[in-house]
mmCIF file of C-alpha atoms in Angstrom:
data_model
loop_
_atom_site.group_PDB
_atom_site.id
_atom_site.type_symbol
_atom_site.label_atom_id
_atom_site.label_comp_id
_atom_site.label_asym_id
_atom_site.label_seq_id
_atom_site.Cartn_x
_atom_site.Cartn_y
_atom_site.Cartn_z
ATOM 1 C CA ALA A 65 0.000 0.000 0.000
ATOM 2 C CA GLN A 66 1.091 3.531 -0.630
ATOM 3 C CA LYS A 67 1.366 6.041 2.183
ATOM 4 C CA VAL A 68 2.537 9.626 2.580
ATOM 5 C CA THR A 69 3.457 11.087 5.945
ATOM 6 C CA GLN A 70 3.770 14.780 6.633
ATOM 7 C CA ALA A 71 4.769 14.871 10.273
ATOM 8 C CA GLN A 72 4.555 18.641 10.621
ATOM 9 C CA THR A 73 0.946 19.635 11.144
ATOM 10 C CA GLU A 74 1.544 23.373 11.459
ATOM 11 C CA ILE A 75 4.576 25.608 11.019
ATOM 12 C CA SER A 76 4.808 29.299 11.763
ATOM 13 C CA VAL A 77 7.711 31.423 10.575
ATOM 14 C CA VAL A 78 8.528 35.079 10.357
ATOM 15 C CA GLU A 79 8.717 36.598 6.911
ATOM 16 C CA LYS A 80 12.074 36.146 5.148
ATOM 17 C CA GLU A 81 12.940 33.030 7.119
ATOM 18 C CA ASP A 82 13.641 29.791 5.251
ATOM 19 C CA VAL A 83 11.330 26.875 5.968
ATOM 20 C CA THR A 84 11.436 23.174 5.057
ATOM 21 C CA LEU A 85 8.353 21.000 4.809
ATOM 22 C CA ASP A 86 9.007 17.307 5.297
ATOM 23 C CA CYS A 87 7.486 14.459 3.325
ATOM 24 C CA VAL A 88 8.155 10.746 3.800
ATOM 25 C CA TYR A 89 6.545 8.172 1.548
ATOM 26 C CA GLU A 90 6.048 4.413 1.404
ATOM 27 C CA THR A 91 5.517 2.377 -1.728
ATOM 28 C CA ARG A 92 6.434 -1.014 -3.127
ATOM 29 C CA ASP A 93 6.371 0.252 -6.701
ATOM 30 C CA THR A 94 9.666 0.758 -8.473
ATOM 31 C CA THR A 95 8.117 3.397 -10.699
ATOM 32 C CA TYR A 96 6.239 6.107 -8.898
ATOM 33 C CA TYR A 97 5.652 9.840 -8.949
ATOM 34 C CA LEU A 98 5.851 12.413 -6.193
ATOM 35 C CA PHE A 99 3.999 15.720 -6.129
ATOM 36 C CA TRP A 100 3.657 18.835 -4.056
ATOM 37 C CA TYR A 101 0.461 20.892 -4.093
ATOM 38 C CA LYS A 102 -0.375 24.196 -2.401
ATOM 39 C CA GLN A 103 -3.879 24.829 -1.056
ATOM 40 C CA PRO A 104 -4.512 28.517 -0.358
ATOM 41 C CA PRO A 105 -7.594 29.647 1.603
ATOM 42 C CA SER A 106 -9.594 29.771 -1.636
ATOM 43 C CA GLY A 107 -9.538 25.985 -1.629
ATOM 44 C CA GLU A 108 -8.174 24.829 -4.960
ATOM 45 C CA LEU A 109 -5.056 22.700 -5.020
ATOM 46 C CA VAL A 110 -2.284 24.351 -6.993
ATOM 47 C CA PHE A 111 0.272 22.071 -8.616
ATOM 48 C CA LEU A 112 3.883 22.874 -7.698
ATOM 49 C CA ILE A 113 6.049 19.986 -8.865
ATOM 50 C CA ARG A 114 6.093 16.377 -10.100
ATOM 51 C CA ARG A 115 9.110 14.073 -9.861
ATOM 52 C CA ASN A 116 9.453 10.504 -11.041
ATOM 53 C CA SER A 117 11.267 7.852 -9.080
ATOM 54 C CA PHE A 118 14.157 7.650 -11.515
ATOM 55 C CA ASP A 119 15.082 11.295 -11.280
ATOM 56 C CA GLU A 120 16.711 12.153 -7.972
ATOM 57 C CA GLN A 121 18.134 15.420 -9.155
ATOM 58 C CA ASN A 122 17.134 18.241 -6.857
ATOM 59 C CA GLU A 123 15.143 21.042 -8.384
ATOM 60 C CA ILE A 124 15.006 24.756 -7.784
ATOM 61 C CA SER A 125 12.306 27.094 -9.006
ATOM 62 C CA GLY A 126 12.704 30.617 -7.781
ATOM 63 C CA ARG A 127 12.372 30.577 -3.996
ATOM 64 C CA TYR A 128 11.212 26.947 -4.043
ATOM 65 C CA SER A 129 13.481 23.926 -3.961
ATOM 66 C CA TRP A 130 12.895 20.218 -3.590
ATOM 67 C CA ASN A 131 15.190 17.534 -2.192
ATOM 68 C CA PHE A 132 14.356 13.986 -3.308
ATOM 69 C CA GLN A 133 16.230 11.176 -1.534
ATOM 70 C CA LYS A 134 15.237 7.613 -2.362
ATOM 71 C CA SER A 135 17.540 6.242 0.350
ATOM 72 C CA THR A 136 15.367 7.826 3.030
ATOM 73 C CA SER A 137 12.100 7.824 1.031
ATOM 74 C CA SER A 138 11.819 11.556 1.455
ATOM 75 C CA PHE A 139 10.784 14.423 -0.798
ATOM 76 C CA ASN A 140 11.239 17.609 1.189
ATOM 77 C CA PHE A 141 10.228 21.091 0.097
ATOM 78 C CA THR A 142 12.079 24.260 1.072
ATOM 79 C CA ILE A 143 10.870 27.812 0.704
ATOM 80 C CA THR A 144 13.654 30.365 0.854
ATOM 81 C CA ALA A 145 12.991 33.879 2.149
ATOM 82 C CA SER A 146 9.348 33.113 2.918
ATOM 83 C CA GLN A 147 6.631 35.641 2.187
ATOM 84 C CA VAL A 148 3.163 36.180 3.618
ATOM 85 C CA VAL A 149 1.691 34.962 0.320
ATOM 86 C CA ASP A 150 3.280 31.580 0.970
ATOM 87 C CA SER A 151 0.808 31.014 3.797
ATOM 88 C CA ALA A 152 -1.246 27.964 2.832
ATOM 89 C CA VAL A 153 -1.607 24.254 3.414
ATOM 90 C CA TYR A 154 0.948 22.227 1.495
ATOM 91 C CA PHE A 155 0.321 18.645 0.478
ATOM 92 C CA CYS A 156 2.774 15.999 -0.609
ATOM 93 C CA ALA A 157 1.304 13.239 -2.769
ATOM 94 C CA LEU A 158 2.335 9.968 -4.355
ATOM 95 C CA SER A 159 1.070 7.944 -7.297
ATOM 96 C CA GLY A 160 2.089 4.822 -9.130
ATOM 97 C CA ARG A 161 2.306 4.518 -12.878
ATOM 98 C CA GLY A 162 -0.713 4.468 -15.120
ATOM 99 C CA ASN A 163 -4.180 5.298 -13.892
ATOM 100 C CA THR A 164 -3.507 5.170 -10.179
ATOM 101 C CA PRO A 165 -4.925 8.025 -8.109
ATOM 102 C CA LEU A 166 -2.939 10.392 -5.947
ATOM 103 C CA VAL A 167 -2.374 9.416 -2.322
ATOM 104 C CA PHE A 168 -2.036 12.566 -0.242
ATOM 105 C CA GLY A 169 -0.436 13.281 3.093
ATOM 106 C CA LYS A 170 -2.435 15.132 5.713
ATOM 107 C CA GLY A 171 -0.806 18.411 4.812
ATOM 108 C CA THR A 172 1.285 21.012 6.597
ATOM 109 C CA ARG A 173 -0.267 24.381 7.369
ATOM 110 C CA LEU A 174 2.336 27.100 6.890
ATOM 111 C CA SER A 175 1.786 30.523 8.392
ATOM 112 C CA VAL A 176 4.182 33.276 7.437
ATOM 113 C CA ILE A 177 3.963 36.249 9.746
ATOM 114 C CA ALA A 178 4.928 39.723 8.614
ATOM 115 C CA GLY B 59 -12.787 27.315 -19.605
ATOM 116 C CA ALA B 60 -9.505 28.395 -18.115
ATOM 117 C CA GLY B 61 -9.642 25.992 -15.211
ATOM 118 C CA VAL B 62 -11.671 23.292 -13.535
ATOM 119 C CA SER B 63 -15.006 24.668 -12.428
ATOM 120 C CA GLN B 64 -17.158 23.166 -9.697
ATOM 121 C CA SER B 65 -20.669 24.057 -8.650
ATOM 122 C CA PRO B 66 -22.150 24.817 -6.302
ATOM 123 C CA ARG B 67 -19.291 26.146 -4.162
ATOM 124 C CA TYR B 68 -21.315 25.569 -1.015
ATOM 125 C CA LYS B 69 -24.201 23.227 -0.343
ATOM 126 C CA VAL B 70 -26.162 22.717 2.848
ATOM 127 C CA ALA B 71 -28.302 19.608 2.852
ATOM 128 C CA LYS B 72 -30.653 18.198 5.407
ATOM 129 C CA ARG B 73 -29.846 14.679 6.474
ATOM 130 C CA GLY B 74 -31.555 12.271 4.106
ATOM 131 C CA GLN B 75 -31.619 14.692 1.187
ATOM 132 C CA ASP B 76 -30.046 13.821 -2.175
ATOM 133 C CA VAL B 77 -27.381 16.154 -3.613
ATOM 134 C CA ALA B 78 -25.655 16.518 -6.976
ATOM 135 C CA LEU B 79 -22.262 18.131 -7.375
ATOM 136 C CA ARG B 80 -21.049 19.266 -10.785
ATOM 137 C CA CYS B 81 -17.566 19.395 -12.267
ATOM 138 C CA ASP B 82 -16.596 21.093 -15.528
ATOM 139 C CA PRO B 83 -13.056 19.935 -16.371
ATOM 140 C CA ILE B 84 -10.573 21.744 -18.541
ATOM 141 C CA SER B 85 -11.604 21.321 -22.157
ATOM 142 C CA GLY B 86 -9.889 18.381 -23.805
ATOM 143 C CA HIS B 87 -8.773 16.731 -20.584
ATOM 144 C CA VAL B 88 -9.189 12.982 -20.807
ATOM 145 C CA SER B 89 -8.947 12.095 -17.143
ATOM 146 C CA LEU B 90 -11.253 13.247 -14.361
ATOM 147 C CA PHE B 91 -10.957 12.472 -10.659
ATOM 148 C CA TRP B 92 -13.154 13.072 -7.637
ATOM 149 C CA TYR B 93 -11.659 13.423 -4.176
ATOM 150 C CA GLN B 94 -13.187 13.931 -0.743
ATOM 151 C CA GLN B 95 -11.405 16.187 1.735
ATOM 152 C CA ALA B 96 -12.500 16.119 5.354
ATOM 153 C CA LEU B 97 -11.652 19.053 7.585
ATOM 154 C CA GLY B 98 -7.950 19.130 8.405
ATOM 155 C CA GLN B 99 -7.163 16.130 6.231
ATOM 156 C CA GLY B 100 -5.663 15.512 2.831
ATOM 157 C CA PRO B 101 -7.894 14.688 -0.126
ATOM 158 C CA GLU B 102 -8.915 11.069 -0.474
ATOM 159 C CA PHE B 103 -9.657 9.433 -3.802
ATOM 160 C CA LEU B 104 -13.240 8.596 -4.685
ATOM 161 C CA THR B 105 -13.399 7.721 -8.371
ATOM 162 C CA TYR B 106 -11.671 8.120 -11.745
ATOM 163 C CA PHE B 107 -12.960 8.542 -15.307
ATOM 164 C CA GLN B 108 -11.095 8.230 -18.554
ATOM 165 C CA ASN B 109 -13.352 9.986 -21.033
ATOM 166 C CA GLU B 110 -16.820 8.591 -20.277
ATOM 167 C CA ALA B 111 -15.589 5.325 -18.788
ATOM 168 C CA GLN B 112 -15.469 5.025 -15.025
ATOM 169 C CA LEU B 113 -12.297 3.002 -14.609
ATOM 170 C CA ASP B 114 -11.950 3.078 -10.845
ATOM 171 C CA LYS B 115 -14.594 3.623 -8.210
ATOM 172 C CA SER B 116 -12.823 1.861 -5.394
ATOM 173 C CA GLY B 117 -12.827 4.964 -3.191
ATOM 174 C CA LEU B 118 -16.559 5.530 -3.117
ATOM 175 C CA PRO B 119 -17.455 5.023 0.552
ATOM 176 C CA SER B 120 -20.874 3.474 0.037
ATOM 177 C CA ASP B 121 -23.507 2.685 -2.551
ATOM 178 C CA ARG B 122 -25.100 6.027 -1.746
ATOM 179 C CA PHE B 123 -22.339 7.645 -3.803
ATOM 180 C CA PHE B 124 -22.636 7.605 -7.561
ATOM 181 C CA ALA B 125 -20.657 9.426 -10.263
ATOM 182 C CA GLU B 126 -21.128 9.803 -13.978
ATOM 183 C CA ARG B 127 -19.514 11.475 -16.966
ATOM 184 C CA PRO B 128 -21.857 10.525 -19.820
ATOM 185 C CA GLU B 129 -20.271 12.521 -22.645
ATOM 186 C CA GLY B 130 -16.709 12.475 -21.459
ATOM 187 C CA SER B 131 -16.661 16.084 -20.304
ATOM 188 C CA VAL B 132 -18.880 17.316 -17.447
ATOM 189 C CA SER B 133 -19.140 15.005 -14.460
ATOM 190 C CA THR B 134 -21.672 14.775 -11.662
ATOM 191 C CA LEU B 135 -21.148 13.259 -8.237
ATOM 192 C CA LYS B 136 -24.428 12.303 -6.629
ATOM 193 C CA ILE B 137 -24.909 11.451 -2.987
ATOM 194 C CA GLN B 138 -28.190 9.882 -1.986
ATOM 195 C CA ARG B 139 -29.719 10.058 1.489
ATOM 196 C CA THR B 140 -26.947 12.269 2.807
ATOM 197 C CA GLN B 141 -25.592 11.661 6.290
ATOM 198 C CA GLN B 142 -23.586 13.884 8.591
ATOM 199 C CA GLU B 143 -20.382 11.991 7.886
ATOM 200 C CA ASP B 144 -20.692 13.038 4.249
ATOM 201 C CA SER B 145 -19.874 16.616 5.261
ATOM 202 C CA ALA B 146 -16.612 17.471 3.503
ATOM 203 C CA VAL B 147 -15.142 19.353 0.574
ATOM 204 C CA TYR B 148 -15.508 17.468 -2.688
ATOM 205 C CA LEU B 149 -12.715 18.212 -5.127
ATOM 206 C CA CYS B 150 -12.672 17.501 -8.824
ATOM 207 C CA ALA B 151 -9.458 17.302 -10.844
ATOM 208 C CA SER B 152 -8.728 16.806 -14.521
ATOM 209 C CA SER B 153 -5.628 15.999 -16.511
ATOM 210 C CA TRP B 154 -4.888 15.688 -20.202
ATOM 211 C CA GLY B 155 -3.183 12.330 -19.910
ATOM 212 C CA ALA B 156 -4.697 8.935 -19.310
ATOM 213 C CA GLY B 157 -3.760 8.777 -15.649
ATOM 214 C CA VAL B 158 -2.103 10.918 -13.051
ATOM 215 C CA VAL B 159 1.364 10.763 -14.504
ATOM 216 C CA THR B 160 0.556 14.167 -15.906
ATOM 217 C CA GLU B 161 -0.259 16.812 -13.350
ATOM 218 C CA ALA B 162 -3.873 17.100 -12.296
ATOM 219 C CA PHE B 163 -5.574 20.493 -12.148
ATOM 220 C CA PHE B 164 -8.021 20.911 -9.311
ATOM 221 C CA GLY B 165 -11.189 22.919 -8.952
ATOM 222 C CA GLN B 166 -12.013 24.991 -5.871
ATOM 223 C CA GLY B 167 -14.260 22.270 -4.545
ATOM 224 C CA THR B 168 -17.798 22.045 -3.242
ATOM 225 C CA ARG B 169 -18.156 22.321 0.510
ATOM 226 C CA LEU B 170 -21.019 20.065 1.566
ATOM 227 C CA THR B 171 -22.521 20.469 5.009
ATOM 228 C CA VAL B 172 -25.129 17.975 6.109
ATOM 229 C CA VAL B 173 -27.292 19.180 8.992
#
């Protein structure tokens, strides 16, 4: 069975601080995909990134960066120089290949205080 | 449209009432998913369509839940004889690929409250 654990329920940081959101996953598949989504107060889930299991290269997009480590089954997300607009719930998710649905973690609520 | 559209945004139903939730996916998207998100939890899968075919309904919690996508575009999630435990946000997502390997785009959801 697939499982995603986001151990941090809530994080609060002061603006301009860096923050890392943890994600640990479990799967028996050799091919799988990892995602991060942002859920602002408006409710829709906003896609941030997708990685496949064969690509462990870390990725940076502006203030966002992702660290994928298969050895520890982790896919952590770092926001550098956080801003108030980053306040949201962030979800890590996992899927297998083909038509398998996303399995989400319980999310981490990030509050960035000005 | 520009994104996935869901209606209504909010629905209050009396226990025992039937409800229908609508999802308009992004035009041309083959795959459509329904998820249920309880308060403070992550979304949980309900059902998946590829065009008009419902390929996976393993997440539907009971036979009171029914989904359809008759023409391969708009989808409706119907809940019969609603119960309080059905209160949640129902999210619809669509993707252009046949499966979630491509990123799924989500709507804003329908918040259902059963009283």
